[in-house]
Amino acid sequence: MADFDYDLFVIGAGSGGVRAARVAASHGAKVAIAEEYRIGGTCVIRGCVPKKLLVYGSHFAEDLEDAENYGWSFENAKFDWNRLRDHVLGDVDRLNGLYEKTLESHGVERIMERAVVNGSNTVKLSSGREISAKYILVAVGGWPFVPEFEGSEHCITSNEVFHLDELPKRVVIAGAGYIALEFAGILNALGSHVTVVNRSNVILRGYDESLRDRLLQITMSRGIEYKFHCPFQKVVKREDGAFDVHLEGQDPIIADQILVATGRRPKTDGLGLETAGIELGENGEIPVDEYSRTSCDSIYAVGDVTDRIQLTPVAIREGQAFADTVFGDKPSTVDYDCVPSAVFSQPPLAGVGLTEGEARNTYGNIKVYSSDFRPMKNVFARRQERGLYKLIVEVPTEKVLGLHMIGPDAPEILQAAAIAVKAGLTKQDFDNTVALHPSMAEELVLMR
């Protein structure tokens, strides 16, 4: 490999890129990684980690409300957005530093510049410097998609919401996917009036329909408004700094902030992949094979930029598999079957395997077991919200095809239960397990 400056050059220092870089280095490769902003990527810097911290912070509103029935009283309780925001951003700084130390301890050279592909074995930095590498790994992730409409420049995305100067009193959120509904729950709990606007009448497309319906009912009861079949027409800024949001077939909505959460797309614009003969997919994604190799043998891609499954743990596994395959003499692929996922809405929902609709279309003959219950904590706090667990089972084998739940701590419970679904266990295996009482998780082995 003496003909190249590096054995591996990674473009993008998110979860997938960092894992690939450090594992390749541990296999003896000479590795450099380029990042134009900060080490850690979407998840650590502007995604799941800081967002989950905001979820935790906002959940105290519910806890304080319920606390009275548990014997607690609080006088003059108040919320300080700036304090929460700054503490969250401080934790992002901490994690950024840890990622930098990880790369440093593995001997990976960090280059804090934008890098683009400039041929099959060359990258070009924003400074003009060209670097050669035997292998190039593209791991630049995705980026929020903002539709074109008049006044779209007045809107923010999930990138900017963590840096708001103040908590807006009135928020309009465009979109009804997981990012939109997570921020809707956060802002609603913190005291903002939230209106969710969607082009269709479906929220959380891809999740089980029963859970989607339950979440819609609960969030509406909490004060979140929904406007369906309402494409944006334009946004007009008022003299007082507020905005008039014009929707098709609706009266304008006044908002102090407009959050566009209409999806994310691979961040491949201007990346120079055409110089290596790589053609992008229709959504801008990089097509790869099972080993994450592109149509150019020396260039690979992992994570959201490939648009396979946009989840941090998946990107990490792809980065690991790439490094083991190319530098560890251990060909490895990622199993995308039964990947669990969660939406940290309020309440949260989580699922693994096939939804009821997917199972019927694939297997035809299925059976659905469920538990529709009011968690003990909610009963005592006089909160009417109900949890819902569903087990999708193949007939006649009784193999569990999918497990879906909405309710307090659903993601925490699902992670362990996902192991059972991945292992191919049956409904009888669940029934044979003694319940852990009193808990919400015991509903998993009591479903009828």
PDB file of C-alpha atoms in Angstrom, residues 131-381:
ATOM      1  CA  ILE A 131      -4.950  12.783  -0.727  1.00  0.00           C
ATOM      2  CA  SER A 132      -4.715   9.268  -2.095  1.00  0.00           C
ATOM      3  CA  ALA A 133      -6.039   6.127  -0.393  1.00  0.00           C
ATOM      4  CA  LYS A 134      -6.310   2.480  -1.350  1.00  0.00           C
ATOM      5  CA  TYR A 135      -9.873   2.515  -0.020  1.00  0.00           C
ATOM      6  CA  ILE A 136     -12.351   5.337   0.505  1.00  0.00           C
ATOM      7  CA  LEU A 137     -15.324   5.000   2.831  1.00  0.00           C
ATOM      8  CA  VAL A 138     -18.207   7.457   2.475  1.00  0.00           C
ATOM      9  CA  ALA A 139     -20.123   7.881   5.727  1.00  0.00           C
ATOM     10  CA  VAL A 140     -21.555  11.406   5.502  1.00  0.00           C
ATOM     11  CA  GLY A 141     -25.044  10.463   6.694  1.00  0.00           C
ATOM     12  CA  GLY A 142     -28.257  12.263   5.864  1.00  0.00           C
ATOM     13  CA  TRP A 143     -29.612  15.798   6.017  1.00  0.00           C
ATOM     14  CA  PRO A 144     -33.091  17.270   6.682  1.00  0.00           C
ATOM     15  CA  PHE A 145     -35.204  17.687   3.571  1.00  0.00           C
ATOM     16  CA  VAL A 146     -37.065  20.985   3.207  1.00  0.00           C
ATOM     17  CA  PRO A 147     -39.678  21.178   0.411  1.00  0.00           C
ATOM     18  CA  GLU A 148     -39.666  24.234  -1.792  1.00  0.00           C
ATOM     19  CA  PHE A 149     -42.374  26.773  -1.035  1.00  0.00           C
ATOM     20  CA  GLU A 150     -42.538  30.532  -0.660  1.00  0.00           C
ATOM     21  CA  GLY A 151     -41.045  31.596   2.648  1.00  0.00           C
ATOM     22  CA  SER A 152     -39.313  28.276   3.374  1.00  0.00           C
ATOM     23  CA  GLU A 153     -36.240  30.258   4.431  1.00  0.00           C
ATOM     24  CA  HIS A 154     -38.133  31.271   7.577  1.00  0.00           C
ATOM     25  CA  CYS A 155     -38.410  27.658   8.738  1.00  0.00           C
ATOM     26  CA  ILE A 156     -36.010  25.655  10.873  1.00  0.00           C
ATOM     27  CA  THR A 157     -35.170  21.951  10.864  1.00  0.00           C
ATOM     28  CA  SER A 158     -34.173  19.502  13.576  1.00  0.00           C
ATOM     29  CA  ASN A 159     -30.609  20.811  13.162  1.00  0.00           C
ATOM     30  CA  GLU A 160     -31.520  24.225  14.555  1.00  0.00           C
ATOM     31  CA  VAL A 161     -34.165  23.370  17.144  1.00  0.00           C
ATOM     32  CA  PHE A 162     -31.513  22.569  19.764  1.00  0.00           C
ATOM     33  CA  HIS A 163     -30.222  26.144  19.574  1.00  0.00           C
ATOM     34  CA  LEU A 164     -33.433  28.178  19.947  1.00  0.00           C
ATOM     35  CA  ASP A 165     -32.947  31.431  21.854  1.00  0.00           C
ATOM     36  CA  GLU A 166     -36.279  30.974  23.578  1.00  0.00           C
ATOM     37  CA  LEU A 167     -39.086  28.461  23.792  1.00  0.00           C
ATOM     38  CA  PRO A 168     -41.711  29.432  21.197  1.00  0.00           C
ATOM     39  CA  LYS A 169     -45.274  29.860  22.403  1.00  0.00           C
ATOM     40  CA  ARG A 170     -46.793  28.668  19.103  1.00  0.00           C
ATOM     41  CA  VAL A 171     -45.141  26.055  16.904  1.00  0.00           C
ATOM     42  CA  VAL A 172     -46.170  24.588  13.572  1.00  0.00           C
ATOM     43  CA  ILE A 173     -44.471  21.313  12.676  1.00  0.00           C
ATOM     44  CA  ALA A 174     -44.519  20.140   9.067  1.00  0.00           C
ATOM     45  CA  GLY A 175     -44.481  16.350   8.768  1.00  0.00           C
ATOM     46  CA  ALA A 176     -45.731  13.445  10.863  1.00  0.00           C
ATOM     47  CA  GLY A 177     -42.784  11.072  11.003  1.00  0.00           C
ATOM     48  CA  TYR A 178     -40.768  10.158  14.074  1.00  0.00           C
ATOM     49  CA  ILE A 179     -38.762  13.400  14.176  1.00  0.00           C
ATOM     50  CA  ALA A 180     -41.903  15.522  13.882  1.00  0.00           C
ATOM     51  CA  LEU A 181     -43.801  13.658  16.597  1.00  0.00           C
ATOM     52  CA  GLU A 182     -40.869  13.474  18.983  1.00  0.00           C
ATOM     53  CA  PHE A 183     -40.411  17.239  18.863  1.00  0.00           C
ATOM     54  CA  ALA A 184     -44.182  17.739  18.998  1.00  0.00           C
ATOM     55  CA  GLY A 185     -44.233  15.837  22.289  1.00  0.00           C
ATOM     56  CA  ILE A 186     -41.230  17.707  23.693  1.00  0.00           C
ATOM     57  CA  LEU A 187     -42.496  21.186  22.835  1.00  0.00           C
ATOM     58  CA  ASN A 188     -46.059  20.412  23.896  1.00  0.00           C
ATOM     59  CA  ALA A 189     -44.898  19.150  27.300  1.00  0.00           C
ATOM     60  CA  LEU A 190     -42.720  22.226  27.807  1.00  0.00           C
ATOM     61  CA  GLY A 191     -45.697  24.516  27.236  1.00  0.00           C
ATOM     62  CA  SER A 192     -45.748  25.383  23.538  1.00  0.00           C
ATOM     63  CA  HIS A 193     -48.956  25.174  21.552  1.00  0.00           C
ATOM     64  CA  VAL A 194     -48.138  22.664  18.821  1.00  0.00           C
ATOM     65  CA  THR A 195     -49.868  22.160  15.481  1.00  0.00           C
ATOM     66  CA  VAL A 196     -48.736  19.217  13.343  1.00  0.00           C
ATOM     67  CA  VAL A 197     -49.395  19.680   9.628  1.00  0.00           C
ATOM     68  CA  ASN A 198     -49.167  16.763   7.200  1.00  0.00           C
ATOM     69  CA  ARG A 199     -49.773  16.257   3.487  1.00  0.00           C
ATOM     70  CA  SER A 200     -51.570  12.942   4.123  1.00  0.00           C
ATOM     71  CA  ASN A 201     -53.654  11.623   7.015  1.00  0.00           C
ATOM     72  CA  VAL A 202     -51.074   9.044   8.144  1.00  0.00           C
ATOM     73  CA  ILE A 203     -48.675   9.531  11.035  1.00  0.00           C
ATOM     74  CA  LEU A 204     -45.576   7.369  11.554  1.00  0.00           C
ATOM     75  CA  ARG A 205     -45.866   5.545   8.266  1.00  0.00           C
ATOM     76  CA  GLY A 206     -44.357   2.070   8.598  1.00  0.00           C
ATOM     77  CA  TYR A 207     -45.336   1.514  12.232  1.00  0.00           C
ATOM     78  CA  ASP A 208     -48.212  -0.682  13.334  1.00  0.00           C
ATOM     79  CA  GLU A 209     -51.558   0.956  12.624  1.00  0.00           C
ATOM     80  CA  SER A 210     -53.057   0.261  16.066  1.00  0.00           C
ATOM     81  CA  LEU A 211     -50.134   1.978  17.786  1.00  0.00           C
ATOM     82  CA  ARG A 212     -50.327   4.940  15.430  1.00  0.00           C
ATOM     83  CA  ASP A 213     -54.023   5.371  16.191  1.00  0.00           C
ATOM     84  CA  ARG A 214     -53.418   5.136  19.937  1.00  0.00           C
ATOM     85  CA  LEU A 215     -50.625   7.744  19.787  1.00  0.00           C
ATOM     86  CA  LEU A 216     -52.838  10.082  17.780  1.00  0.00           C
ATOM     87  CA  GLN A 217     -55.634   9.822  20.351  1.00  0.00           C
ATOM     88  CA  ILE A 218     -53.331  10.412  23.318  1.00  0.00           C
ATOM     89  CA  THR A 219     -51.399  13.320  21.817  1.00  0.00           C
ATOM     90  CA  MET A 220     -54.643  15.035  20.778  1.00  0.00           C
ATOM     91  CA  SER A 221     -55.918  14.678  24.347  1.00  0.00           C
ATOM     92  CA  ARG A 222     -52.678  16.324  25.496  1.00  0.00           C
ATOM     93  CA  GLY A 223     -53.409  19.359  23.346  1.00  0.00           C
ATOM     94  CA  ILE A 224     -51.465  18.741  20.133  1.00  0.00           C
ATOM     95  CA  GLU A 225     -53.517  19.796  17.090  1.00  0.00           C
ATOM     96  CA  TYR A 226     -53.340  18.006  13.744  1.00  0.00           C
ATOM     97  CA  LYS A 227     -54.181  19.251  10.278  1.00  0.00           C
ATOM     98  CA  PHE A 228     -54.186  16.515   7.651  1.00  0.00           C
ATOM     99  CA  HIS A 229     -54.205  16.773   3.856  1.00  0.00           C
ATOM    100  CA  CYS A 230     -52.750  20.271   4.191  1.00  0.00           C
ATOM    101  CA  PRO A 231     -49.743  20.988   1.978  1.00  0.00           C
ATOM    102  CA  PHE A 232     -47.824  24.186   2.750  1.00  0.00           C
ATOM    103  CA  GLN A 233     -48.487  27.056   0.362  1.00  0.00           C
ATOM    104  CA  LYS A 234     -46.349  29.814   1.826  1.00  0.00           C
ATOM    105  CA  VAL A 235     -44.972  31.339   5.007  1.00  0.00           C
ATOM    106  CA  VAL A 236     -45.147  35.104   5.517  1.00  0.00           C
ATOM    107  CA  LYS A 237     -43.198  36.894   8.234  1.00  0.00           C
ATOM    108  CA  ARG A 238     -45.090  39.514  10.220  1.00  0.00           C
ATOM    109  CA  GLU A 239     -43.695  42.822  11.447  1.00  0.00           C
ATOM    110  CA  ASP A 240     -43.772  41.540  15.044  1.00  0.00           C
ATOM    111  CA  GLY A 241     -41.549  38.581  14.087  1.00  0.00           C
ATOM    112  CA  ALA A 242     -44.316  35.951  14.072  1.00  0.00           C
ATOM    113  CA  PHE A 243     -45.330  34.056  10.943  1.00  0.00           C
ATOM    114  CA  ASP A 244     -48.510  33.414   8.993  1.00  0.00           C
ATOM    115  CA  VAL A 245     -48.486  29.821   7.780  1.00  0.00           C
ATOM    116  CA  HIS A 246     -50.713  29.423   4.719  1.00  0.00           C
ATOM    117  CA  LEU A 247     -51.999  25.909   4.080  1.00  0.00           C
ATOM    118  CA  GLU A 248     -54.036  24.565   1.212  1.00  0.00           C
ATOM    119  CA  GLY A 249     -57.759  24.812   2.019  1.00  0.00           C
ATOM    120  CA  GLN A 250     -57.200  26.251   5.521  1.00  0.00           C
ATOM    121  CA  ASP A 251     -57.134  29.612   7.235  1.00  0.00           C
ATOM    122  CA  PRO A 252     -53.583  30.815   7.993  1.00  0.00           C
ATOM    123  CA  ILE A 253     -52.029  29.680  11.274  1.00  0.00           C
ATOM    124  CA  ILE A 254     -50.007  32.139  13.364  1.00  0.00           C
ATOM    125  CA  ALA A 255     -46.734  30.678  14.611  1.00  0.00           C
ATOM    126  CA  ASP A 256     -43.655  31.888  16.437  1.00  0.00           C
ATOM    127  CA  GLN A 257     -41.579  29.047  14.991  1.00  0.00           C
ATOM    128  CA  ILE A 258     -42.002  26.625  12.090  1.00  0.00           C
ATOM    129  CA  LEU A 259     -40.183  23.304  12.246  1.00  0.00           C
ATOM    130  CA  VAL A 260     -39.934  21.349   9.005  1.00  0.00           C
ATOM    131  CA  ALA A 261     -39.553  17.634   9.711  1.00  0.00           C
ATOM    132  CA  THR A 262     -40.551  16.102   6.397  1.00  0.00           C
ATOM    133  CA  GLY A 263     -37.819  13.499   6.224  1.00  0.00           C
ATOM    134  CA  ARG A 264     -34.090  13.168   5.678  1.00  0.00           C
ATOM    135  CA  ARG A 265     -32.101  12.459   2.533  1.00  0.00           C
ATOM    136  CA  PRO A 266     -28.569  11.153   1.971  1.00  0.00           C
ATOM    137  CA  LYS A 267     -26.111  14.049   2.026  1.00  0.00           C
ATOM    138  CA  THR A 268     -24.499  13.317  -1.335  1.00  0.00           C
ATOM    139  CA  ASP A 269     -24.857  16.671  -3.096  1.00  0.00           C
ATOM    140  CA  GLY A 270     -21.495  17.836  -4.411  1.00  0.00           C
ATOM    141  CA  LEU A 271     -19.683  14.797  -3.038  1.00  0.00           C
ATOM    142  CA  GLY A 272     -17.959  14.088  -6.377  1.00  0.00           C
ATOM    143  CA  LEU A 273     -19.015  10.457  -6.631  1.00  0.00           C
ATOM    144  CA  GLU A 274     -19.487  10.821 -10.379  1.00  0.00           C
ATOM    145  CA  THR A 275     -15.703  11.183 -10.708  1.00  0.00           C
ATOM    146  CA  ALA A 276     -15.451   7.529  -9.710  1.00  0.00           C
ATOM    147  CA  GLY A 277     -18.306   6.437 -11.971  1.00  0.00           C
ATOM    148  CA  ILE A 278     -20.804   5.996  -9.113  1.00  0.00           C
ATOM    149  CA  GLU A 279     -24.424   6.731  -9.991  1.00  0.00           C
ATOM    150  CA  LEU A 280     -26.782   7.717  -7.174  1.00  0.00           C
ATOM    151  CA  GLY A 281     -30.211   6.279  -6.486  1.00  0.00           C
ATOM    152  CA  GLU A 282     -33.429   8.229  -6.988  1.00  0.00           C
ATOM    153  CA  ASN A 283     -33.293   9.657  -3.442  1.00  0.00           C
ATOM    154  CA  GLY A 284     -29.608  10.543  -3.706  1.00  0.00           C
ATOM    155  CA  GLU A 285     -28.497   7.395  -1.905  1.00  0.00           C
ATOM    156  CA  ILE A 286     -25.322   5.479  -2.739  1.00  0.00           C
ATOM    157  CA  PRO A 287     -26.148   1.977  -4.024  1.00  0.00           C
ATOM    158  CA  VAL A 288     -23.990  -0.688  -2.344  1.00  0.00           C
ATOM    159  CA  ASP A 289     -23.773  -4.479  -2.196  1.00  0.00           C
ATOM    160  CA  GLU A 290     -24.058  -6.653   0.910  1.00  0.00           C
ATOM    161  CA  TYR A 291     -20.480  -5.737   1.864  1.00  0.00           C
ATOM    162  CA  SER A 292     -21.198  -1.979   1.524  1.00  0.00           C
ATOM    163  CA  ARG A 293     -19.122  -1.785  -1.688  1.00  0.00           C
ATOM    164  CA  THR A 294     -20.188   0.660  -4.387  1.00  0.00           C
ATOM    165  CA  SER A 295     -19.894   0.143  -8.145  1.00  0.00           C
ATOM    166  CA  CYS A 296     -16.290   1.339  -7.756  1.00  0.00           C
ATOM    167  CA  ASP A 297     -14.275  -1.460  -6.101  1.00  0.00           C
ATOM    168  CA  SER A 298     -12.160   0.926  -4.011  1.00  0.00           C
ATOM    169  CA  ILE A 299     -15.063   2.969  -2.601  1.00  0.00           C
ATOM    170  CA  TYR A 300     -17.487   1.809   0.085  1.00  0.00           C
ATOM    171  CA  ALA A 301     -20.365   3.507   1.904  1.00  0.00           C
ATOM    172  CA  VAL A 302     -22.131   2.901   5.210  1.00  0.00           C
ATOM    173  CA  GLY A 303     -24.888   4.489   7.275  1.00  0.00           C
ATOM    174  CA  ASP A 304     -27.709   6.824   6.298  1.00  0.00           C
ATOM    175  CA  VAL A 305     -25.972   7.825   3.064  1.00  0.00           C
ATOM    176  CA  THR A 306     -26.912   4.375   1.698  1.00  0.00           C
ATOM    177  CA  ASP A 307     -30.559   4.787   2.778  1.00  0.00           C
ATOM    178  CA  ARG A 308     -30.884   1.160   3.898  1.00  0.00           C
ATOM    179  CA  ILE A 309     -32.075   1.533   7.504  1.00  0.00           C
ATOM    180  CA  GLN A 310     -31.474   4.980   8.968  1.00  0.00           C
ATOM    181  CA  LEU A 311     -30.589   3.991  12.520  1.00  0.00           C
ATOM    182  CA  THR A 312     -27.372   4.653  14.430  1.00  0.00           C
ATOM    183  CA  PRO A 313     -26.857   1.049  15.632  1.00  0.00           C
ATOM    184  CA  VAL A 314     -27.215  -0.132  12.024  1.00  0.00           C
ATOM    185  CA  ALA A 315     -24.579   2.356  10.821  1.00  0.00           C
ATOM    186  CA  ILE A 316     -22.232   1.162  13.570  1.00  0.00           C
ATOM    187  CA  ARG A 317     -22.666  -2.472  12.550  1.00  0.00           C
ATOM    188  CA  GLU A 318     -22.109  -1.576   8.906  1.00  0.00           C
ATOM    189  CA  GLY A 319     -18.894   0.263   9.803  1.00  0.00           C
ATOM    190  CA  GLN A 320     -17.694  -2.704  11.856  1.00  0.00           C
ATOM    191  CA  ALA A 321     -18.534  -5.185   9.094  1.00  0.00           C
ATOM    192  CA  PHE A 322     -16.741  -3.054   6.485  1.00  0.00           C
ATOM    193  CA  ALA A 323     -13.553  -2.809   8.535  1.00  0.00           C
ATOM    194  CA  ASP A 324     -13.543  -6.513   9.383  1.00  0.00           C
ATOM    195  CA  THR A 325     -14.150  -7.437   5.743  1.00  0.00           C
ATOM    196  CA  VAL A 326     -11.567  -5.170   4.106  1.00  0.00           C
ATOM    197  CA  PHE A 327      -8.859  -5.004   6.762  1.00  0.00           C
ATOM    198  CA  GLY A 328      -9.532  -7.859   9.167  1.00  0.00           C
ATOM    199  CA  ASP A 329      -9.644 -10.775   6.725  1.00  0.00           C
ATOM    200  CA  LYS A 330     -13.089 -11.584   8.125  1.00  0.00           C
ATOM    201  CA  PRO A 331     -15.827 -11.104   5.496  1.00  0.00           C
ATOM    202  CA  SER A 332     -18.875  -9.810   7.355  1.00  0.00           C
ATOM    203  CA  THR A 333     -22.356  -8.614   6.464  1.00  0.00           C
ATOM    204  CA  VAL A 334     -25.182  -7.062   8.474  1.00  0.00           C
ATOM    205  CA  ASP A 335     -28.453  -8.890   9.146  1.00  0.00           C
ATOM    206  CA  TYR A 336     -31.272  -6.397   8.592  1.00  0.00           C
ATOM    207  CA  ASP A 337     -34.020  -8.775   9.718  1.00  0.00           C
ATOM    208  CA  CYS A 338     -35.868  -7.928  12.935  1.00  0.00           C
ATOM    209  CA  VAL A 339     -34.152  -4.606  13.614  1.00  0.00           C
ATOM    210  CA  PRO A 340     -35.960  -2.983  16.573  1.00  0.00           C
ATOM    211  CA  SER A 341     -36.880   0.685  16.453  1.00  0.00           C
ATOM    212  CA  ALA A 342     -38.580   3.205  18.701  1.00  0.00           C
ATOM    213  CA  VAL A 343     -40.235   6.593  18.571  1.00  0.00           C
ATOM    214  CA  PHE A 344     -39.578   8.685  21.672  1.00  0.00           C
ATOM    215  CA  SER A 345     -42.941  10.370  21.447  1.00  0.00           C
ATOM    216  CA  GLN A 346     -44.990  10.986  24.579  1.00  0.00           C
ATOM    217  CA  PRO A 347     -45.915   8.235  25.285  1.00  0.00           C
ATOM    218  CA  PRO A 348     -43.201   6.336  23.394  1.00  0.00           C
ATOM    219  CA  LEU A 349     -43.782   3.421  21.079  1.00  0.00           C
ATOM    220  CA  ALA A 350     -41.497   0.658  19.858  1.00  0.00           C
ATOM    221  CA  GLY A 351     -41.619  -2.334  17.557  1.00  0.00           C
ATOM    222  CA  VAL A 352     -39.668  -5.204  16.075  1.00  0.00           C
ATOM    223  CA  GLY A 353     -40.475  -7.547  13.210  1.00  0.00           C
ATOM    224  CA  LEU A 354     -43.568  -7.409  11.022  1.00  0.00           C
ATOM    225  CA  THR A 355     -46.566  -5.188  11.672  1.00  0.00           C
ATOM    226  CA  GLU A 356     -50.003  -6.759  11.565  1.00  0.00           C
ATOM    227  CA  GLY A 357     -50.563  -5.501   8.015  1.00  0.00           C
ATOM    228  CA  GLU A 358     -47.167  -6.716   6.789  1.00  0.00           C
ATOM    229  CA  ALA A 359     -47.687 -10.124   8.380  1.00  0.00           C
ATOM    230  CA  ARG A 360     -51.105 -10.581   6.749  1.00  0.00           C
ATOM    231  CA  ASN A 361     -49.716  -9.643   3.354  1.00  0.00           C
ATOM    232  CA  THR A 362     -46.740 -11.997   3.732  1.00  0.00           C
ATOM    233  CA  TYR A 363     -48.165 -14.985   5.606  1.00  0.00           C
ATOM    234  CA  GLY A 364     -51.915 -14.631   5.231  1.00  0.00           C
ATOM    235  CA  ASN A 365     -52.852 -16.814   8.173  1.00  0.00           C
ATOM    236  CA  ILE A 366     -51.794 -15.045  11.365  1.00  0.00           C
ATOM    237  CA  LYS A 367     -53.119 -14.490  14.848  1.00  0.00           C
ATOM    238  CA  VAL A 368     -52.885 -11.291  16.841  1.00  0.00           C
ATOM    239  CA  TYR A 369     -52.614 -11.304  20.626  1.00  0.00           C
ATOM    240  CA  SER A 370     -52.908  -8.043  22.497  1.00  0.00           C
ATOM    241  CA  SER A 371     -53.064  -6.393  25.864  1.00  0.00           C
ATOM    242  CA  ASP A 372     -54.870  -3.073  26.161  1.00  0.00           C
ATOM    243  CA  PHE A 373     -54.266  -1.888  29.692  1.00  0.00           C
ATOM    244  CA  ARG A 374     -53.928   1.131  31.934  1.00  0.00           C
ATOM    245  CA  PRO A 375     -50.490   1.157  33.571  1.00  0.00           C
ATOM    246  CA  MET A 376     -50.587   1.053  37.376  1.00  0.00           C
ATOM    247  CA  LYS A 377     -48.743   4.374  37.577  1.00  0.00           C
ATOM    248  CA  ASN A 378     -51.393   6.012  35.401  1.00  0.00           C
ATOM    249  CA  VAL A 379     -54.251   4.513  37.436  1.00  0.00           C
ATOM    250  CA  PHE A 380     -52.911   5.870  40.705  1.00  0.00           C
ATOM    251  CA  ALA A 381     -52.113   9.256  39.139  1.00  0.00           C
TER     252      ALA A 381
END
